[in-house]
Short mmCIF file of C-alpha atoms in Angstrom, two decimals:
data_model
loop_
_atom_site.label_atom_id
_atom_site.label_comp_id
_atom_site.label_asym_id
_atom_site.label_seq_id
_atom_site.Cartn_x
_atom_site.Cartn_y
_atom_site.Cartn_z
CA MET B 1 10.80 -9.36 28.04
CA THR B 2 12.64 -6.29 28.37
CA VAL B 3 14.84 -5.09 25.35
CA SER B 4 18.41 -3.43 26.39
CA PRO B 5 19.33 -0.32 24.86
CA LEU B 6 21.98 -1.79 22.81
CA VAL B 7 19.51 -4.02 21.04
CA TRP B 8 17.50 -0.81 19.97
CA ILE B 9 20.40 0.54 18.80
CA LEU B 10 21.47 -2.34 16.62
CA THR B 11 17.90 -2.88 15.49
CA LEU B 12 17.55 1.00 14.65
CA ALA B 13 20.95 0.99 12.95
CA GLY B 14 20.19 -2.58 10.95
CA ILE B 15 16.82 -1.06 9.81
CA LEU B 16 18.51 2.66 8.86
CA ALA B 17 21.20 0.51 6.33
CA LEU B 18 18.33 -1.93 5.10
CA LEU B 19 16.45 2.08 3.98
CA ALA B 20 20.33 3.33 2.96
CA PHE B 21 20.97 0.20 1.19
CA ASP B 22 17.58 0.91 -0.83
CA TYR B 23 18.00 4.15 -1.97
CA PHE B 24 22.24 4.02 -2.83
CA PHE B 25 21.86 1.30 -5.23
CA HIS B 26 17.80 1.06 -6.41
CA VAL B 27 16.04 4.16 -5.74
CA ARG B 28 19.21 7.01 -6.50
CA SER B 29 19.26 5.14 -10.05
CA VAL B 30 16.56 6.58 -11.72
CA HIS B 31 14.70 3.03 -13.88
CA VAL B 32 11.57 1.36 -13.90
CA PRO B 33 11.75 -1.58 -11.86
CA THR B 34 11.47 -4.82 -13.91
CA LEU B 35 9.17 -7.52 -12.57
CA ARG B 36 12.17 -9.74 -11.69
CA GLU B 37 13.58 -7.29 -9.91
CA ALA B 38 10.86 -6.47 -7.63
CA ALA B 39 10.19 -10.17 -7.05
CA ILE B 40 13.37 -10.88 -5.65
CA TRP B 41 13.92 -7.88 -3.21
CA SER B 42 10.15 -8.29 -2.34
CA ALA B 43 11.16 -11.65 -1.68
CA ALA B 44 14.57 -10.55 0.59
CA TYR B 45 12.78 -8.31 3.11
CA VAL B 46 10.24 -10.67 3.53
CA GLY B 47 12.78 -13.50 4.54
CA ILE B 48 14.94 -10.58 6.44
CA ALA B 49 11.21 -9.97 8.21
CA LEU B 50 11.07 -13.89 8.74
CA LEU B 51 14.18 -14.10 10.07
CA PHE B 52 13.99 -11.37 12.55
CA GLY B 53 11.32 -13.23 13.34
CA LEU B 54 12.68 -16.79 13.87
CA GLY B 55 15.25 -14.53 16.06
CA THR B 56 12.53 -13.12 18.23
CA PHE B 57 11.30 -16.74 18.85
CA VAL B 58 14.60 -17.87 19.71
CA LEU B 59 15.63 -14.81 21.75
CA GLY B 60 12.80 -13.60 23.34
CA GLY B 61 10.84 -16.89 23.71
CA THR B 62 7.21 -18.26 22.38
CA ALA B 63 5.21 -15.72 23.12
CA MET B 64 7.08 -12.39 21.93
CA GLY B 65 7.90 -14.33 18.62
CA SER B 66 4.00 -15.34 18.52
CA GLU B 67 3.26 -11.48 18.89
CA TYR B 68 5.50 -10.59 16.47
CA PHE B 69 4.67 -12.87 13.68
CA ALA B 70 0.85 -11.79 14.52
CA GLY B 71 1.36 -8.21 14.29
CA TYR B 72 3.96 -8.32 10.80
CA ILE B 73 1.60 -10.40 8.87
CA THR B 74 -1.34 -7.95 10.04
CA GLU B 75 0.55 -4.82 9.03
CA LYS B 76 1.73 -6.51 6.16
CA ALA B 77 -1.89 -7.03 5.01
CA LEU B 78 -2.94 -3.79 5.99
CA SER B 79 -0.18 -1.80 3.84
CA VAL B 80 -1.50 -4.22 0.63
CA ASP B 81 -4.56 -2.24 0.87
CA ASN B 82 -2.57 1.22 1.15
CA LEU B 83 -1.07 0.33 -1.89
CA PHE B 84 -4.26 0.54 -3.67
CA VAL B 85 -4.42 4.18 -2.63
CA PHE B 86 -0.56 4.60 -3.43
CA LEU B 87 -1.60 3.67 -6.95
CA VAL B 88 -4.37 6.22 -7.50
CA ILE B 89 -2.10 8.97 -5.81
CA VAL B 90 0.78 8.61 -8.38
CA THR B 91 -1.83 7.91 -11.30
CA SER B 92 -3.30 11.10 -10.09
CA PHE B 93 -0.33 13.27 -10.13
CA ARG B 94 0.66 11.47 -13.49
CA VAL B 95 4.33 10.95 -11.99
CA PRO B 96 6.74 9.25 -14.66
CA ARG B 97 7.45 5.47 -13.60
CA GLU B 98 10.87 6.14 -13.57
CA ASN B 99 10.00 8.65 -10.45
CA GLN B 100 8.04 6.89 -8.66
CA GLN B 101 10.58 4.82 -6.71
CA LYS B 102 11.95 7.96 -5.23
CA VAL B 103 8.27 9.11 -4.15
CA LEU B 104 7.87 5.49 -2.73
CA LEU B 105 10.93 5.29 -0.72
CA ILE B 106 9.98 8.63 0.66
CA GLY B 107 6.78 8.08 1.94
CA ILE B 108 8.25 5.06 3.47
CA VAL B 109 10.30 6.75 5.57
CA PHE B 110 7.96 9.60 6.28
CA ALA B 111 5.40 6.37 7.44
CA LEU B 112 8.10 5.25 9.44
CA ILE B 113 8.96 8.12 11.60
CA THR B 114 5.05 9.11 12.09
CA ARG B 115 4.23 5.61 13.58
CA THR B 116 7.22 5.67 15.30
CA GLY B 117 5.87 8.54 17.34
CA PHE B 118 2.34 7.25 17.40
CA ILE B 119 3.46 3.94 19.05
CA PHE B 120 5.62 5.81 21.48
CA LEU B 121 2.79 7.83 22.27
CA GLY B 122 0.26 5.01 21.89
CA SER B 123 2.40 3.15 24.88
CA ALA B 124 2.70 5.86 27.27
CA LEU B 125 -1.10 6.23 26.70
CA VAL B 126 -1.54 2.41 27.59
CA ASN B 127 0.72 2.49 30.57
CA MET B 128 -0.87 5.72 31.97
CA PHE B 129 -4.60 4.78 30.93
CA SER B 130 -5.90 1.31 30.71
CA TRP B 131 -9.61 3.16 29.14
CA VAL B 132 -6.90 3.57 25.83
CA PHE B 133 -8.19 -0.01 24.89
CA TYR B 134 -11.69 1.09 24.80
CA LEU B 135 -10.71 3.44 22.70
CA PHE B 136 -8.61 1.06 20.59
CA GLY B 137 -11.58 -1.47 19.96
CA LEU B 138 -13.99 1.50 19.09
CA VAL B 139 -11.53 2.87 16.50
CA LEU B 140 -11.10 -0.30 14.88
CA LEU B 141 -14.40 -1.47 15.25
CA LEU B 142 -15.97 1.84 13.46
CA THR B 143 -12.43 1.05 10.65
CA ALA B 144 -13.92 -2.11 10.15
CA GLY B 145 -17.61 -0.94 9.18
CA HIS B 146 -16.19 1.86 6.61
CA MET B 147 -13.95 -0.77 5.34
CA LEU B 148 -17.31 -2.70 4.30
CA ARG B 149 -18.48 0.80 2.02
CA PRO B 150 -18.03 0.22 -1.47
CA GLU B 151 -15.48 2.02 -2.69
CA SER B 152 -13.82 3.61 -6.13
CA GLU B 153 -10.50 4.73 -7.55
CA GLU B 154 -12.80 8.46 -7.12
CA SER B 155 -12.93 7.78 -3.56
CA HIS B 156 -9.72 8.17 -2.95
CA SER B 157 -8.87 11.75 -4.00
CA PRO B 158 -5.25 12.87 -3.87
CA ASP B 159 -6.51 16.25 -2.42
CA ASN B 160 -6.09 15.81 1.05
CA LEU B 161 -4.99 18.54 3.98
CA MET B 162 -1.43 18.41 3.13
CA ILE B 163 -1.69 18.56 -0.61
CA LEU B 164 -4.37 22.04 0.25
CA ILE B 165 -1.74 23.46 2.75
CA SER B 166 1.34 22.13 0.18
CA ARG B 167 -0.78 24.24 -2.95
CA ARG B 168 -1.29 27.66 -0.24
CA LEU B 169 2.23 27.50 0.36
CA PHE B 170 4.29 27.02 -2.46
CA HIS B 171 3.82 27.60 -6.18
CA THR B 172 4.79 24.81 -7.94
CA ALA B 173 6.08 23.94 -11.46
CA ASP B 174 3.30 22.75 -14.20
CA HIS B 175 5.39 19.65 -15.09
CA PHE B 176 8.17 17.05 -13.35
CA ASP B 177 11.79 17.65 -13.78
CA GLY B 178 13.24 14.33 -13.23
CA ASP B 179 12.72 12.92 -9.30
CA ARG B 180 13.93 16.80 -8.73
CA LEU B 181 12.31 18.44 -5.94
CA VAL B 182 13.44 21.83 -7.38
CA THR B 183 13.24 23.46 -10.49
CA VAL B 184 13.81 26.68 -12.06
CA GLU B 185 10.73 27.51 -14.22
CA GLY B 186 10.36 31.50 -15.60
CA GLY B 187 14.28 31.76 -14.21
CA ARG B 188 13.30 31.90 -10.79
CA ARG B 189 13.18 28.39 -8.45
CA VAL B 190 9.95 26.96 -7.88
CA LEU B 191 9.16 22.97 -6.40
CA THR B 192 7.95 20.25 -8.80
CA PRO B 193 4.64 18.48 -8.44
CA MET B 194 6.91 15.68 -6.79
CA VAL B 195 6.61 17.62 -3.56
CA LEU B 196 2.47 17.88 -3.88
CA VAL B 197 3.13 13.96 -4.21
CA ILE B 198 5.26 13.58 -1.46
CA ALA B 199 2.86 15.85 0.69
CA ALA B 200 -0.19 13.20 -0.49
CA ILE B 201 1.42 9.70 0.49
CA GLY B 202 2.59 11.64 3.83
CA GLY B 203 -1.27 12.78 4.10
CA THR B 204 -2.77 9.45 3.78
CA ASP B 205 0.12 7.35 5.68
CA LEU B 206 -1.27 9.90 8.76
CA LEU B 207 -4.39 8.14 7.89
CA PHE B 208 -3.40 4.82 7.87
CA ALA B 209 -1.63 5.04 11.43
CA ILE B 210 -5.06 5.44 12.60
CA ASP B 211 -5.85 1.87 12.00
CA SER B 212 -2.63 0.15 11.78
CA ILE B 213 -1.41 1.41 15.26
CA PRO B 214 -4.41 0.39 17.52
CA ALA B 215 -4.38 -3.05 15.64
CA ILE B 216 -0.86 -3.62 16.48
CA PHE B 217 -1.18 -2.62 20.13
CA GLY B 218 -4.61 -5.07 20.25
CA LEU B 219 -1.86 -8.52 19.61
CA THR B 220 0.98 -6.82 22.04
CA GLN B 221 1.72 -4.18 24.35
CA ASN B 222 5.59 -4.92 23.85
CA VAL B 223 6.89 -1.79 22.31
CA TYR B 224 10.17 -3.05 20.70
CA VAL B 225 7.72 -5.74 19.03
CA VAL B 226 5.61 -3.02 17.55
CA PHE B 227 8.13 -0.84 16.32
CA THR B 228 9.66 -3.94 14.53
CA ALA B 229 6.50 -5.44 12.92
CA THR B 230 5.73 -2.09 11.92
CA ALA B 231 8.75 -1.38 10.67
CA PHE B 232 9.64 -4.56 8.88
CA SER B 233 5.75 -4.75 7.59
CA LEU B 234 6.97 -1.41 5.85
CA LEU B 235 10.77 -2.74 4.61
CA GLY B 236 10.23 -4.00 1.27
CA LEU B 237 6.71 -1.66 0.26
CA ARG B 238 8.33 -0.38 -2.69
CA GLN B 239 9.33 -3.49 -4.36
CA LEU B 240 5.80 -4.93 -3.64
CA TYR B 241 3.88 -1.75 -4.83
CA PHE B 242 6.11 -2.85 -8.47
CA LEU B 243 5.43 -6.62 -8.11
CA LEU B 244 1.36 -6.31 -7.21
CA ASP B 245 0.63 -3.41 -9.63
CA GLY B 246 -1.75 -4.51 -12.21
CA LEU B 247 -2.93 -7.24 -9.39
CA LEU B 248 -4.32 -5.57 -6.81
CA ASP B 249 -7.51 -5.13 -7.98
CA ARG B 250 -7.54 -8.98 -8.59
CA LEU B 251 -7.79 -9.11 -4.71
CA ILE B 252 -11.65 -7.94 -4.42
CA TYR B 253 -12.34 -9.09 -0.98
CA LEU B 254 -9.73 -7.78 0.18
CA SER B 255 -10.91 -4.75 1.96
CA PHE B 256 -13.31 -7.43 3.89
CA GLY B 257 -10.88 -9.88 4.65
CA LEU B 258 -8.94 -6.52 6.56
CA ALA B 259 -12.77 -5.57 8.09
CA ALA B 260 -12.98 -9.00 9.55
CA ILE B 261 -9.29 -9.02 11.37
CA LEU B 262 -10.07 -5.51 12.74
CA ALA B 263 -13.16 -6.43 13.98
CA PHE B 264 -11.37 -9.52 15.96
CA ILE B 265 -8.86 -7.02 17.24
CA GLY B 266 -11.14 -4.58 18.19
CA VAL B 267 -13.16 -7.35 19.95
CA LYS B 268 -9.93 -8.39 21.41
CA LEU B 269 -9.39 -4.98 22.50
CA ILE B 270 -12.41 -4.81 24.32
CA LEU B 271 -12.05 -7.61 26.23
CA HIS B 272 -9.14 -6.69 27.51
CA ALA B 273 -9.99 -3.39 28.39
CA LEU B 274 -13.09 -5.48 30.34
CA HIS B 275 -10.90 -7.20 31.54
CA GLU B 276 -8.93 -4.22 33.06
CA ASN B 277 -11.25 -1.66 33.42
CA ASN B 278 -11.36 0.52 36.02
CA LEU B 279 -13.80 3.21 34.78
CA PRO B 280 -16.28 3.81 37.15
CA PHE B 281 -19.20 3.80 35.37
CA ILE B 282 -18.53 0.34 34.06
CA ASN B 283 -19.25 -2.32 37.13
CA ASN B 284 -18.79 0.06 39.74
CA GLY B 285 -15.04 0.52 38.38
CA LYS B 286 -14.26 -3.11 38.94
CA HIS B 287 -12.78 -5.60 36.36
CA LEU B 288 -14.88 -7.79 34.70
CA ASP B 289 -14.48 -11.53 34.00
CA VAL B 290 -14.60 -12.15 30.97
CA ALA B 291 -12.50 -14.42 28.38
CA GLU B 292 -9.73 -12.66 26.55
CA ILE B 293 -8.35 -13.92 23.39
CA GLY B 294 -4.50 -15.24 23.41
CA THR B 295 -1.70 -14.33 20.92
CA GLY B 296 -1.69 -17.55 19.73
CA LEU B 297 -5.59 -17.91 18.93
CA SER B 298 -5.57 -14.33 17.37
CA LEU B 299 -2.50 -15.54 14.87
CA THR B 300 -4.27 -18.73 13.48
CA VAL B 301 -7.59 -16.60 13.02
CA ILE B 302 -5.56 -13.59 11.26
CA VAL B 303 -4.09 -16.30 8.88
CA ALA B 304 -7.06 -17.82 8.14
CA ILE B 305 -8.97 -14.84 7.20
CA LEU B 306 -6.17 -13.58 4.55
CA VAL B 307 -5.70 -17.22 3.29
CA ALA B 308 -9.77 -17.27 2.61
CA THR B 309 -9.68 -13.61 1.18
CA ILE B 310 -6.86 -14.48 -1.23
CA VAL B 311 -8.72 -17.73 -2.31
CA ALA B 312 -12.33 -16.54 -2.95
CA SER B 313 -11.08 -13.33 -4.69
CA LEU B 314 -8.49 -15.36 -6.77
CA LEU B 315 -11.10 -17.59 -7.48
CA SER B 316 -14.15 -15.00 -8.36
CA VAL B 317 -14.95 -15.00 -11.96
CA ARG B 318 -16.03 -11.57 -11.25
CA GLY B 319 -12.90 -10.51 -9.75
CA ARG B 320 -11.28 -12.01 -12.43
CA THR B 321 -13.06 -10.08 -14.61
CA GLN B 322 -13.02 -6.72 -12.60
CA ASN B 323 -9.23 -7.31 -12.70
CA ALA B 324 -8.73 -7.45 -16.16
CA ILE B 325 -11.39 -4.30 -16.94
CA SER B 326 -9.11 -1.77 -14.49
CA ARG B 327 -5.85 -3.23 -15.74
CA ILE B 328 -6.86 -2.45 -19.49
CA ARG B 329 -7.83 1.14 -18.59
CA ARG B 330 -4.85 1.78 -16.50
CA ASP B 331 -2.46 0.30 -18.92
CA ALA B 332 -4.26 2.10 -21.70
CA ARG B 333 -4.29 5.26 -19.85
CA ARG B 334 -0.18 4.61 -19.24
CA TYR B 335 0.28 4.25 -22.77
CA LEU B 336 -1.24 7.15 -23.92
CA ASP B 337 -0.12 9.32 -21.34
CA SER B 338 2.93 11.10 -23.55
CA GLU B 339 4.88 11.95 -19.89
CA TYR B 340 4.09 9.04 -18.50
CA THR B 341 7.68 7.02 -19.19
CA ALA B 342 10.76 7.85 -21.36
CA ASP B 343 11.62 4.34 -21.32
CA PRO B 344 10.39 2.51 -24.81
CA SER B 345 10.79 -0.98 -23.28
CA GLU B 346 8.76 0.11 -20.27
CA ARG B 347 5.69 1.58 -22.68
CA GLU B 348 5.82 -1.80 -24.76
CA ARG B 349 5.54 -3.47 -21.38
CA ILE B 350 2.78 -1.66 -20.63
CA TYR B 351 0.98 -2.14 -23.80
CA LEU B 352 2.06 -6.09 -24.12
CA ARG B 353 0.14 -6.38 -20.54
CA LEU B 354 -2.88 -4.51 -22.23
CA VAL B 355 -2.77 -7.13 -24.74
CA ASP B 356 -2.63 -9.78 -22.46
CA ALA B 357 -5.51 -9.05 -20.10
CA ARG B 358 -7.44 -8.63 -23.05
CA ASP B 359 -6.90 -11.79 -24.33
CA TYR B 360 -7.53 -13.10 -20.88
CA LEU B 361 -10.61 -11.36 -20.57
CA THR B 362 -12.02 -12.99 -24.05
CA ALA B 363 -11.37 -16.06 -22.38
CA LEU B 364 -13.85 -15.89 -19.44
CA GLY B 365 -16.65 -16.10 -21.84
CA PRO B 366 -19.65 -14.19 -22.83
CA LYS B 367 -20.53 -12.79 -19.17
CA ALA B 368 -16.93 -11.00 -19.02
CA LYS B 369 -17.58 -9.40 -22.94
CA GLN B 370 -21.03 -8.22 -22.62
CA GLN B 371 -19.27 -6.27 -19.06
CA VAL B 372 -17.03 -4.71 -21.31
CA GLU B 373 -19.43 -3.82 -24.14
CA ASN B 374 -21.30 -1.69 -21.24
CA GLU B 375 -17.46 -0.36 -20.82
CA PRO B 376 -17.89 2.28 -23.50
CA GLU B 377 -15.27 4.41 -22.48
CA LEU B 378 -12.86 1.40 -22.23
CA LEU B 379 -13.60 0.58 -25.64
CA GLU B 380 -12.83 4.35 -26.66
CA LEU B 381 -9.78 3.83 -24.58
CA CYS B 382 -8.53 0.82 -26.76
CA ARG B 383 -9.56 2.40 -30.22
CA GLN B 384 -7.31 5.09 -29.66
CA VAL B 385 -4.15 2.29 -28.20
CA THR B 386 -4.96 0.78 -31.58
CA GLU B 387 -4.39 3.88 -33.49
CA SER B 388 -1.27 5.38 -31.38
CA HIS B 389 -0.10 1.65 -32.14
CA GLU B 390 -0.49 1.28 -35.66
CA ARG B 391 1.28 5.05 -36.21
CA SER B 392 4.10 3.27 -34.26
CA ARG B 393 3.87 0.30 -36.63
CA GLU B 394 4.11 3.00 -39.60
CA ARG B 395 7.19 4.19 -38.19
CA GLY B 396 9.27 0.99 -38.12
CA ALA B 397 8.16 -0.45 -34.43
CA THR B 398 7.23 -4.41 -34.69
CA THR B 399 4.70 -4.21 -32.20
CA TRP B 400 1.21 -6.46 -32.18
CA THR B 401 -1.56 -4.25 -32.58
CA ALA B 402 -5.00 -5.21 -30.79
CA ASP B 403 -8.22 -4.86 -31.68
CA PRO B 404 -10.68 -3.38 -29.76
CA ALA B 405 -13.27 -5.01 -31.54
CA GLU B 406 -12.20 -8.74 -29.82
CA LEU B 407 -12.98 -7.35 -26.20
#
């Protein structure tokens, strides 16, 4: 289906309006989003994306609608995996909780701009050289293999190329100044660490595009569908971050599911490349009569893999234990970090969530308790949180104190 310039203009205007709304009504007013706020707006953005998909079914036909939903679901799943890296970056730079919204929104805008450039570049290459499908397929297969390697928070270092360049070119302050990008230090204007955080997220966005764009081109070559599916998967990512914070570690099999999806799309691309082959060293430059995977089957496989991955992660005792331990460690560090947030209610929320995780871990039984006993750093963090909370109670605070011995 050929999309008219008017439809393109209206679509771009709608996306820019959503970004502007997000900034002026949420991000501009510095605050820590509540779980309810994050859930409502995450659902709202998903609802908008689904309504747009229904519109493509009605106006563009079944094929276009199926391609949109296959692309949207794939890109959304990849974006959830990317949220873990965002979490590591903001934690590593100790970004105050109140200012994380602005960092994420700027990162989303940067991702949208860069991926739009990649989309049009990819479209031009696909139209000019059919062998590009071989390259895209190989990239996805290599990415799938990379995802199967065990990773930790340390493997997602924020010191990427963008950060190294920024640190060399600009002098930055040691501390944040609210959500400002520039502050005054020693009588002169300097950049705040917020610039480095944005540079780190921008650098990772470029890396994410390497697997994201080939993946969606493996499902559709309709540039309009590729762009809208990518854009709507990014919109609402900020709200999803605050909604899933603390739950990301629970999805221990997500990387395996995404690896399977990328490998599946990679095979689909290579089959398509063989069907359109014109490389002289493959079958003498003639097309090969190979079976191709349709959009309907692709959508079914992608949804099935994601459902199986999520269910397996949620039912896994090991996954629940890992999630609880990671959440306790992360929330303990946040609670002890005086610069993490200036909002007393947010610090209280962190503490109560730590207590809930502790109780949940205790309820999992002896195996979980044994795993905690093998984590001396975790016990030491809990001891420090207990002492800090006891001092708060002595100053008149009314909060429950956790006992690390009960872990």
